[in-house]
């Protein structure tokens, strides 16, 4: 038997070939190892170069792969025909070759089982690839072909005599020869992972056939099956569930789990955590199986994910996605992904190879050879659809039943267990992931989805808090004291002082739920609420079914008359009700003899805003206080000097529309519409609240109206946040690329060296990218205490231009939302908590009405430990589990710094546990309680800590 190969020696055999050539060569080499052919010819097949084959008389069966036809000498074929050699030509796969070869020896149905035959065919491939690896890198091989031939023929004889044990023993000896020769040069073989992906485009029968086939061969199947795909599969063929459960139980089938393609990345951490746990619960309910390896179907990773996955119960992750995304600059196969809090999660970073392409596998032989001596574990991951994998992968799985000649074929779960401590530690920043939901999203409303999500999320949290308070309060005795006495008795001296001075309540105890019943001067009662978990959550006050809202116990948060009555009651006296102090005025300021500068000035004790009366844009934001005083003294601090910030509304023109823009490209307004104010109205102008409305048009460069708009700016005394509400009525809709053609707000700031940080996962992340995603906030920080913070209210997308300009992206193609809201925070010490998350709190009208008779003052937790002047660990979620008489509290470390926390609940409980993250996975551990009822927690070890209180009671 002779096989021609397209080379002169194995040392110069090229591994970089087309898929057809690679398949032809692999099929040709392995086919002649069929036991019937070995028995007939009594020897192993030979190979010769197609360019100079010999013309020996004993070449009776010659295989010529199609890729070798053009290399054969013209007269050689004729010589072989004259010598009565049988030529097999134009056969590109193993099945066709074997049909012709077995017909030549007149054994169309040889007496060898399919299992035995495949073991021999795999031996041919094992010999060939081992020779290629050794000779290309070491220029020599130690495989004893004489002994290998002896073992192979002895195995054939044993199987023919129906002695399977002896036959397998001889086969094992042959495989051992190849493996020992290979290990002499390459002692660290790689890991082979064969990944199957089923999609609804594939038939359920194809997957069923593949699982049954591998079951018969005792081979492992790694199946990537997201939940929505699993549901579609089980609907198509319900019998698959029983088959999969059987294979999952014995370990032959191992699943890679995933969510329902939801973009988790921009969600709060505790929301991601619960969804990851729900994914495991869903797999458990459908297949009675918990996958340990996680993969996303679309981009959406973050540095917070390692801890969240470990907490939820996942043990490893594939960092690439099934839609083709992977992290940049990751050359390692196997690594330890280090999260933001230091948690390590085993990961595979390299995307899978095409398991349906023989050429890809052949190219990997080169990489495998040079990687065998490396210290890191090399991992070869092949992905394919069910039943579409190349024959080579089946051969590798087959000869790995004898010896791991090229590497060990493993299940995905086994792989992560066996390599748990392997790989270098890699800490990837947020920008390394380059997630682009705005472009990737195929659904309508890609922007308002996030605004609605965040507002619904916090609405749900508010309802949970009220449900918990109602549950507690029903068991409490109703107080018989007067409402006024109740307020004064329950309010702490410090809190009363803050109220009387008109300052916000302290954030030292953020998880507080309060209601207070107070009497106004007419003897009518109203109720004041503050909600957990953030001190800046909105307040609802009921008085004859009239509502008003604002920040927690802040005089600037309510209507002046309403707050005045409250303060009067606490002081026990009345003030002059007709005294006014306006916050907004129209200014005419002479610039020179011929010009007058006109603008609306909106002021509080922290800053002044200047609104252009012609355009309606914010032209200037100037900060009062320390910076201004130092400038007056000659001590210039550049970041805080003069005009700090400005913004205007606009439509960014598409590239085609920009071609018709007559303005110079150096003009700062080139490529945008022109903002024009039609009407400016003062809605409220008192001592505590200033509110102004601006209505106008956005004009195209040729004068056409692109949209009409209305903008409402609100400034409160005692607050460093400007509230901005905007409504669009577009006449021209964006229809181009979402990042290039949109309605939004154009922001500009003075300091070109300011650092941009995005608010995500209750933390700030530095970014240098032009495409910014910050659903909680975007912080533009010059120094630690000098900065502008955009409180985004869940709308996450911004595009940066240059060093000091950025646009919000609000209305794009397929976006139907027309009303938007954001805040401008000035020199906020803590931009995320409470400011950004407080700004995301629900509006008053969505909160449930709670009777003031239910309870008076319920403080759920008190915190004792702070770091410096602020608390770094805050509660971010409170979930009542009524049927179990339990409460699940989630604490969040917000700065990445170490902190020790002592806190005390106001209710009694039988047991408190926290979810500790150990090497083998998360485990609930008892939380110690001291004699004073305080619980101690080393919060520096964690970024998110779930705590469970059991059998709670008041």
PDB file of C-alpha atoms in Angstrom, residues 754-923:
ATOM      1  CA  UNK A 754     -10.113  66.510  33.364  1.00  0.00           C
ATOM      2  CA  UNK A 755     -10.471  62.764  33.928  1.00  0.00           C
ATOM      3  CA  UNK A 756     -13.580  60.991  32.654  1.00  0.00           C
ATOM      4  CA  UNK A 757     -15.037  58.333  34.935  1.00  0.00           C
ATOM      5  CA  UNK A 758     -18.199  56.372  34.230  1.00  0.00           C
ATOM      6  CA  UNK A 759     -20.624  55.296  36.923  1.00  0.00           C
ATOM      7  CA  UNK A 760     -21.316  51.582  36.655  1.00  0.00           C
ATOM      8  CA  UNK A 761     -21.931  48.877  39.278  1.00  0.00           C
ATOM      9  CA  UNK A 762     -22.143  51.537  42.020  1.00  0.00           C
ATOM     10  CA  UNK A 763     -18.517  52.549  41.354  1.00  0.00           C
ATOM     11  CA  UNK A 764     -16.605  54.983  39.150  1.00  0.00           C
ATOM     12  CA  UNK A 765     -14.378  53.576  36.396  1.00  0.00           C
ATOM     13  CA  UNK A 766     -11.790  55.643  34.574  1.00  0.00           C
ATOM     14  CA  UNK A 767     -12.084  55.564  30.776  1.00  0.00           C
ATOM     15  CA  UNK A 768     -10.196  57.016  27.856  1.00  0.00           C
ATOM     16  CA  UNK A 769     -12.567  55.747  25.185  1.00  0.00           C
ATOM     17  CA  UNK A 770     -14.559  58.032  22.914  1.00  0.00           C
ATOM     18  CA  UNK A 771     -17.680  55.877  23.221  1.00  0.00           C
ATOM     19  CA  UNK A 772     -18.709  56.156  26.851  1.00  0.00           C
ATOM     20  CA  UNK A 773     -21.284  54.060  28.694  1.00  0.00           C
ATOM     21  CA  UNK A 774     -22.362  55.267  32.130  1.00  0.00           C
ATOM     22  CA  UNK A 775     -25.896  54.345  33.195  1.00  0.00           C
ATOM     23  CA  UNK A 776     -25.424  55.769  36.673  1.00  0.00           C
ATOM     24  CA  UNK A 777     -23.249  58.817  36.037  1.00  0.00           C
ATOM     25  CA  UNK A 778     -20.421  60.343  34.038  1.00  0.00           C
ATOM     26  CA  UNK A 779     -17.950  62.153  36.283  1.00  0.00           C
ATOM     27  CA  UNK A 780     -15.710  64.858  34.762  1.00  0.00           C
ATOM     28  CA  UNK A 781     -13.168  65.371  37.514  1.00  0.00           C
ATOM     29  CA  UNK A 782     -10.342  67.916  37.560  1.00  0.00           C
ATOM     30  CA  UNK A 783      -9.291  67.369  41.136  1.00  0.00           C
ATOM     31  CA  UNK A 784     -10.606  65.343  44.032  1.00  0.00           C
ATOM     32  CA  UNK A 785     -13.079  68.041  45.062  1.00  0.00           C
ATOM     33  CA  UNK A 786     -13.542  69.848  41.739  1.00  0.00           C
ATOM     34  CA  UNK A 787     -15.715  68.240  39.118  1.00  0.00           C
ATOM     35  CA  UNK A 788     -18.944  68.144  37.174  1.00  0.00           C
ATOM     36  CA  UNK A 789     -21.013  64.962  37.470  1.00  0.00           C
ATOM     37  CA  UNK A 790     -23.710  64.134  34.934  1.00  0.00           C
ATOM     38  CA  UNK A 791     -26.389  62.105  36.712  1.00  0.00           C
ATOM     39  CA  UNK A 792     -27.702  60.141  33.766  1.00  0.00           C
ATOM     40  CA  UNK A 793     -30.882  58.571  35.220  1.00  0.00           C
ATOM     41  CA  UNK A 794     -30.188  55.284  33.465  1.00  0.00           C
ATOM     42  CA  UNK A 795     -29.546  56.634  29.934  1.00  0.00           C
ATOM     43  CA  UNK A 796     -26.025  55.308  29.405  1.00  0.00           C
ATOM     44  CA  UNK A 797     -24.649  56.359  26.019  1.00  0.00           C
ATOM     45  CA  UNK A 798     -22.275  59.271  25.403  1.00  0.00           C
ATOM     46  CA  UNK A 799     -19.859  60.097  22.620  1.00  0.00           C
ATOM     47  CA  UNK A 800     -16.752  62.108  23.377  1.00  0.00           C
ATOM     48  CA  UNK A 801     -15.190  64.601  20.986  1.00  0.00           C
ATOM     49  CA  UNK A 802     -11.714  65.848  21.732  1.00  0.00           C
ATOM     50  CA  UNK A 803     -10.516  66.687  25.220  1.00  0.00           C
ATOM     51  CA  UNK A 804     -13.450  68.676  26.553  1.00  0.00           C
ATOM     52  CA  UNK A 805     -16.636  67.937  24.605  1.00  0.00           C
ATOM     53  CA  UNK A 806     -19.124  65.112  24.834  1.00  0.00           C
ATOM     54  CA  UNK A 807     -22.626  64.380  23.530  1.00  0.00           C
ATOM     55  CA  UNK A 808     -25.379  62.390  25.161  1.00  0.00           C
ATOM     56  CA  UNK A 809     -27.009  60.025  22.671  1.00  0.00           C
ATOM     57  CA  UNK A 810     -30.768  60.007  23.254  1.00  0.00           C
ATOM     58  CA  UNK A 811     -32.829  59.653  20.082  1.00  0.00           C
ATOM     59  CA  UNK A 812     -31.364  57.445  17.379  1.00  0.00           C
ATOM     60  CA  UNK A 813     -32.747  55.221  14.674  1.00  0.00           C
ATOM     61  CA  UNK A 814     -35.440  52.929  16.172  1.00  0.00           C
ATOM     62  CA  UNK A 815     -35.693  54.976  19.388  1.00  0.00           C
ATOM     63  CA  UNK A 816     -39.220  56.100  20.332  1.00  0.00           C
ATOM     64  CA  UNK A 817     -38.589  57.849  23.677  1.00  0.00           C
ATOM     65  CA  UNK A 818     -38.960  61.653  23.554  1.00  0.00           C
ATOM     66  CA  UNK A 819     -38.652  62.699  27.216  1.00  0.00           C
ATOM     67  CA  UNK A 820     -35.350  62.664  29.042  1.00  0.00           C
ATOM     68  CA  UNK A 821     -34.008  63.793  32.385  1.00  0.00           C
ATOM     69  CA  UNK A 822     -30.531  64.255  33.793  1.00  0.00           C
ATOM     70  CA  UNK A 823     -28.796  66.077  36.596  1.00  0.00           C
ATOM     71  CA  UNK A 824     -25.698  68.272  36.750  1.00  0.00           C
ATOM     72  CA  UNK A 825     -23.827  67.771  40.013  1.00  0.00           C
ATOM     73  CA  UNK A 826     -21.319  70.429  40.994  1.00  0.00           C
ATOM     74  CA  UNK A 827     -18.300  69.380  43.099  1.00  0.00           C
ATOM     75  CA  UNK A 828     -20.027  66.326  44.537  1.00  0.00           C
ATOM     76  CA  UNK A 829     -17.883  64.586  47.139  1.00  0.00           C
ATOM     77  CA  UNK A 830     -19.604  61.247  46.534  1.00  0.00           C
ATOM     78  CA  UNK A 831     -20.858  61.272  42.929  1.00  0.00           C
ATOM     79  CA  UNK A 832     -22.365  57.773  42.920  1.00  0.00           C
ATOM     80  CA  UNK A 833     -23.770  57.316  46.389  1.00  0.00           C
ATOM     81  CA  UNK A 834     -25.953  59.024  47.296  1.00  0.00           C
ATOM     82  CA  UNK A 835     -26.086  61.467  44.369  1.00  0.00           C
ATOM     83  CA  UNK A 836     -26.326  59.340  41.205  1.00  0.00           C
ATOM     84  CA  UNK A 837     -28.319  56.497  42.727  1.00  0.00           C
ATOM     85  CA  UNK A 838     -30.510  58.958  44.592  1.00  0.00           C
ATOM     86  CA  UNK A 839     -31.267  60.641  41.289  1.00  0.00           C
ATOM     87  CA  UNK A 840     -32.452  57.263  39.982  1.00  0.00           C
ATOM     88  CA  UNK A 841     -35.000  56.957  42.798  1.00  0.00           C
ATOM     89  CA  UNK A 842     -38.640  56.563  41.765  1.00  0.00           C
ATOM     90  CA  UNK A 843     -40.988  59.480  41.378  1.00  0.00           C
ATOM     91  CA  UNK A 844     -43.442  60.027  44.235  1.00  0.00           C
ATOM     92  CA  UNK A 845     -46.560  59.007  42.377  1.00  0.00           C
ATOM     93  CA  UNK A 846     -45.414  55.423  41.985  1.00  0.00           C
ATOM     94  CA  UNK A 847     -44.898  54.816  45.703  1.00  0.00           C
ATOM     95  CA  UNK A 848     -47.656  52.947  47.536  1.00  0.00           C
ATOM     96  CA  UNK A 849     -49.709  54.846  50.104  1.00  0.00           C
ATOM     97  CA  UNK A 850     -48.895  53.698  53.617  1.00  0.00           C
ATOM     98  CA  UNK A 851     -51.230  54.639  56.430  1.00  0.00           C
ATOM     99  CA  UNK A 852     -49.540  56.739  59.089  1.00  0.00           C
ATOM    100  CA  UNK A 853     -51.142  54.527  61.746  1.00  0.00           C
ATOM    101  CA  UNK A 854     -49.058  51.501  60.742  1.00  0.00           C
ATOM    102  CA  UNK A 855     -45.816  52.626  62.274  1.00  0.00           C
ATOM    103  CA  UNK A 856     -44.070  55.735  63.435  1.00  0.00           C
ATOM    104  CA  UNK A 857     -40.346  55.393  62.959  1.00  0.00           C
ATOM    105  CA  UNK A 858     -38.608  52.230  61.794  1.00  0.00           C
ATOM    106  CA  UNK A 859     -34.846  52.291  61.393  1.00  0.00           C
ATOM    107  CA  UNK A 860     -33.877  48.905  60.021  1.00  0.00           C
ATOM    108  CA  UNK A 861     -30.105  49.116  60.449  1.00  0.00           C
ATOM    109  CA  UNK A 862     -27.654  51.408  62.201  1.00  0.00           C
ATOM    110  CA  UNK A 863     -24.016  51.523  61.110  1.00  0.00           C
ATOM    111  CA  UNK A 864     -21.206  52.316  63.497  1.00  0.00           C
ATOM    112  CA  UNK A 865     -18.035  52.009  61.436  1.00  0.00           C
ATOM    113  CA  UNK A 866     -16.966  54.634  58.916  1.00  0.00           C
ATOM    114  CA  UNK A 867     -13.746  55.117  56.937  1.00  0.00           C
ATOM    115  CA  UNK A 868     -12.629  58.678  57.518  1.00  0.00           C
ATOM    116  CA  UNK A 869     -15.580  60.999  57.081  1.00  0.00           C
ATOM    117  CA  UNK A 870     -17.669  58.683  54.964  1.00  0.00           C
ATOM    118  CA  UNK A 871     -18.997  55.179  54.947  1.00  0.00           C
ATOM    119  CA  UNK A 872     -17.640  53.022  52.129  1.00  0.00           C
ATOM    120  CA  UNK A 873     -19.994  50.074  52.658  1.00  0.00           C
ATOM    121  CA  UNK A 874     -23.638  50.774  51.939  1.00  0.00           C
ATOM    122  CA  UNK A 875     -26.787  48.630  51.651  1.00  0.00           C
ATOM    123  CA  UNK A 876     -27.956  48.320  48.057  1.00  0.00           C
ATOM    124  CA  UNK A 877     -30.781  45.802  48.303  1.00  0.00           C
ATOM    125  CA  UNK A 878     -33.328  44.625  50.832  1.00  0.00           C
ATOM    126  CA  UNK A 879     -35.549  41.661  49.897  1.00  0.00           C
ATOM    127  CA  UNK A 880     -38.193  40.278  52.270  1.00  0.00           C
ATOM    128  CA  UNK A 881     -38.837  36.520  52.092  1.00  0.00           C
ATOM    129  CA  UNK A 882     -42.095  36.408  53.995  1.00  0.00           C
ATOM    130  CA  UNK A 883     -42.828  32.700  53.710  1.00  0.00           C
ATOM    131  CA  UNK A 884     -39.492  31.941  55.382  1.00  0.00           C
ATOM    132  CA  UNK A 885     -39.639  34.866  57.832  1.00  0.00           C
ATOM    133  CA  UNK A 886     -36.300  36.033  56.454  1.00  0.00           C
ATOM    134  CA  UNK A 887     -34.675  39.149  55.047  1.00  0.00           C
ATOM    135  CA  UNK A 888     -31.901  39.171  52.460  1.00  0.00           C
ATOM    136  CA  UNK A 889     -29.678  42.234  52.755  1.00  0.00           C
ATOM    137  CA  UNK A 890     -26.961  43.004  50.215  1.00  0.00           C
ATOM    138  CA  UNK A 891     -24.100  45.324  51.188  1.00  0.00           C
ATOM    139  CA  UNK A 892     -21.865  47.001  48.608  1.00  0.00           C
ATOM    140  CA  UNK A 893     -18.305  48.289  49.027  1.00  0.00           C
ATOM    141  CA  UNK A 894     -18.183  51.362  46.798  1.00  0.00           C
ATOM    142  CA  UNK A 895     -14.551  52.492  46.729  1.00  0.00           C
ATOM    143  CA  UNK A 896     -12.453  49.343  46.401  1.00  0.00           C
ATOM    144  CA  UNK A 897     -10.827  50.082  49.773  1.00  0.00           C
ATOM    145  CA  UNK A 898     -10.600  47.882  52.830  1.00  0.00           C
ATOM    146  CA  UNK A 899     -13.103  48.555  55.570  1.00  0.00           C
ATOM    147  CA  UNK A 900     -14.366  46.883  58.724  1.00  0.00           C
ATOM    148  CA  UNK A 901     -18.052  47.235  59.370  1.00  0.00           C
ATOM    149  CA  UNK A 902     -20.140  47.066  62.532  1.00  0.00           C
ATOM    150  CA  UNK A 903     -23.870  47.344  62.087  1.00  0.00           C
ATOM    151  CA  UNK A 904     -26.944  46.600  64.152  1.00  0.00           C
ATOM    152  CA  UNK A 905     -30.442  45.670  62.974  1.00  0.00           C
ATOM    153  CA  UNK A 906     -33.441  47.082  64.786  1.00  0.00           C
ATOM    154  CA  UNK A 907     -35.281  43.764  64.680  1.00  0.00           C
ATOM    155  CA  UNK A 908     -34.597  40.485  66.416  1.00  0.00           C
ATOM    156  CA  UNK A 909     -33.542  37.382  64.510  1.00  0.00           C
ATOM    157  CA  UNK A 910     -32.563  33.823  65.229  1.00  0.00           C
ATOM    158  CA  UNK A 911     -29.565  33.615  62.946  1.00  0.00           C
ATOM    159  CA  UNK A 912     -27.512  35.830  60.625  1.00  0.00           C
ATOM    160  CA  UNK A 913     -25.346  34.436  57.827  1.00  0.00           C
ATOM    161  CA  UNK A 914     -23.203  35.974  55.124  1.00  0.00           C
ATOM    162  CA  UNK A 915     -22.189  34.473  51.799  1.00  0.00           C
ATOM    163  CA  UNK A 916     -18.466  33.815  51.967  1.00  0.00           C
ATOM    164  CA  UNK A 917     -16.479  33.186  48.816  1.00  0.00           C
ATOM    165  CA  UNK A 918     -14.137  30.226  49.210  1.00  0.00           C
ATOM    166  CA  UNK A 919     -11.885  28.523  46.678  1.00  0.00           C
ATOM    167  CA  UNK A 920     -14.382  25.752  45.988  1.00  0.00           C
ATOM    168  CA  UNK A 921     -17.320  28.137  45.759  1.00  0.00           C
ATOM    169  CA  UNK A 922     -19.611  30.281  47.890  1.00  0.00           C
ATOM    170  CA  UNK A 923     -20.827  29.043  51.262  1.00  0.00           C
TER     171      UNK A 923
END
